[in-house]
Amino acid sequence: MTGAPLKPYLDVMLLWIAVTALQLDTKPILGMRPGTSGLRKKTKVWRDEPMFTLNFCQALMDGWVKPAGVKTLVVGGDGRYYSLEALERVCQVAAANGVERLVVPVNGVVSTPGASALVRTLKADGAVLLTASHNPGGEDGDFGIKFNTADGSPAREVWTEAVYDQSRELSSVQYVDVPIGSLDEPGERAFGPASLQIIDDISVYVDQLKQCFDFEALKAKLEGKQVLIDAMHGAAGPAAVRVFDELGCRDAVMRSEPLPDFGGCHPDPNLKWAHELRDKCGIDASGKTIDAEQGPWLGAALDGDGDRNMILGKGCFVTPSDSLAVLCARADRIPWFSQGLKAVARSMPTSRALDRVASKLGVTCFETPTGWKYFGNLMEAHSPFLCGEESFGTGSNHVREKDGLWAVLAWLSILNDNEQISDVLRAHWSKFGRDLYARYDYEAVDAQGADAMFDHLRGLGDDRISEFSYVDPVDGSTATKQGIILNFDDTDERAVFRLSGTGSQGATVRLYLEKYIAEPTDADLDATPALELTHLAKRAIDIASLEAFIKRQDPDVIT
Ligand code: VG1
Ligand code: CO
């Protein structure tokens, strides 16, 4: 027998090795409970702790992919450091655990709303997203993995808890030993026993936005006007460039290229971290106007995974709570809402400015716990739907994630040609009253001290204090301990304490401050909320004995 006839057998053998699932023994790793939006840890934990990433991938399979019957899975992320390695792991484990079709955006980069649009448009069974959102990236920063279900919504708690439970029982990981290869061109190829489709995700997402807005009208409106978008080197940059090129605003996007370390910036679109844009808009770090004539007609910053937005005008900062209320008041100018809004919602710590508009319009307003996953069921039941969070999140039922670029286009849609953003706000407050609003964040504090502070508040027996819990009106699921509210009816003020669920170190305490002024004077219209609310902050801090429990005098960030 010659050697030649053996070749076909060898090929089959090689193929067999490549497609056969391999198994690695492992042990459970503690600390894999997903928080407000996925599991976030220091990048070095994911990268260097042996089996950390593989274990979490397998827990995703055992807790969600297999029981939910996921066959088509979108896998992508915000492009931060370690994303491609993690993407390869997710695909390798998914292909060995029954996923038949992997859909990956070109270069593996997709914004969070873009991924939600992909899941919905392709009718995929879900997505695994490699992102820690607005947390800093890079080798010394954070990395994270979250997952979305077949409706494109962030996984609800039943699923995240199931994944967590599995992470505590793992004994092995199944994977295929196939390299992910190049992702820079759309196309389809085999990936072990699964197929791998690389897709032009931006087209899918931009088409989705075109269903929400009138691009022709926006283009006409924008002629001769300046718009400046700070994409913070995050995932939404390329889509933002495509949209604003179409709208005739070339060079509207700064820091548009997604970078693994976000160009060294902290991709959190607030007044502290988007300071370059803030300076260009004539505002200081507290939100105070420095120059009312300075800046573009509309300025906006987006976060690392493109779901957050900060809206600015000339010398003017729009708090996210006000942004939501204004969009609600002028919803009829947004084509997506042309049938009228069925309902609106805000997370509990978001200011009640939205409620005042909703009640005037006769639209139902829901109050949910913090985190976009709580909006999913409401959107399904009441569309068209508008919702948002104080943490720079705004969106609608066009996808199931908050959407930074959507919010920018929504603002451009509601503005009159000859109107400045500051005028819109003043008119809104004159009509509905003004909710002064600010948030203090105390980051990476001692977790035990923080827990003790919450216990102290619960134990005070003060009837101004209550704790927020929620029953989902659609599926009856419950969420408890979602923030402690201090209601000061004597002064129309409210403070809320809440523990963050997105940090990667110790605990982060958030203090949300709000004061309602029903009939604002000129001075009230000019007021800078962060500066007006220091007395309220002090009142809440004293009641909580915050300084004694968490050993901090000043917050790390005020937004
Ligand atoms: C924060 C915000 C919350 C938001 C979440 C995810 O959560 O407060 O409103 O939904 O981040 O946003 P926490 O638990 O840290 O307060 V993003 O842009 O990270 O997906
Ligand atoms: Co985000």
mmCIF file of N, CA and C and ligand atoms in Angstrom, residues 40 112 131 133-134 303-308 402, ligand 2:
data_model
loop_
_atom_site.group_PDB
_atom_site.id
_atom_site.type_symbol
_atom_site.label_atom_id
_atom_site.label_comp_id
_atom_site.label_asym_id
_atom_site.label_seq_id
_atom_site.Cartn_x
_atom_site.Cartn_y
_atom_site.Cartn_z
ATOM 1 N N ARG A 40 -18.577 41.931 36.634
ATOM 2 C CA ARG A 40 -17.427 42.820 36.383
ATOM 3 C C ARG A 40 -16.342 42.561 37.406
ATOM 4 N N THR A 112 -23.599 48.044 23.076
ATOM 5 C CA THR A 112 -24.640 47.263 23.758
ATOM 6 C C THR A 112 -26.009 47.420 23.073
ATOM 7 N N THR A 131 -18.074 43.301 28.015
ATOM 8 C CA THR A 131 -18.006 44.726 28.343
ATOM 9 C C THR A 131 -18.103 44.948 29.844
ATOM 10 N N SER A 133 -18.819 48.175 30.385
ATOM 11 C CA SER A 133 -19.564 49.411 30.162
ATOM 12 C C SER A 133 -18.746 50.679 30.397
ATOM 13 N N HIS A 134 -19.164 51.458 31.391
ATOM 14 C CA HIS A 134 -18.499 52.746 31.640
ATOM 15 C C HIS A 134 -17.303 52.586 32.576
ATOM 16 N N ASP A 303 -20.809 56.301 26.483
ATOM 17 C CA ASP A 303 -19.872 55.527 27.313
ATOM 18 C C ASP A 303 -19.207 54.400 26.521
ATOM 19 N N GLY A 304 -18.397 53.609 27.213
ATOM 20 C CA GLY A 304 -17.591 52.568 26.579
ATOM 21 C C GLY A 304 -18.396 51.638 25.698
ATOM 22 N N ASP A 305 -19.560 51.221 26.154
ATOM 23 C CA ASP A 305 -20.357 50.288 25.349
ATOM 24 C C ASP A 305 -21.529 50.991 24.663
ATOM 25 N N GLY A 306 -21.505 52.333 24.683
ATOM 26 C CA GLY A 306 -22.432 53.096 23.848
ATOM 27 C C GLY A 306 -23.875 53.097 24.303
ATOM 28 N N ASP A 307 -24.146 52.689 25.545
ATOM 29 C CA ASP A 307 -25.551 52.732 25.958
ATOM 30 C C ASP A 307 -25.887 53.974 26.773
ATOM 31 N N ARG A 308 -24.871 54.670 27.303
ATOM 32 C CA ARG A 308 -25.154 55.880 28.085
ATOM 33 C C ARG A 308 -25.005 57.133 27.237
ATOM 34 N N LYS A 402 -30.552 50.464 26.941
ATOM 35 C CA LYS A 402 -30.474 51.911 26.786
ATOM 36 C C LYS A 402 -29.579 52.198 25.584
HETATM 37 CO CO CO B 2 -22.763 51.285 29.458
#
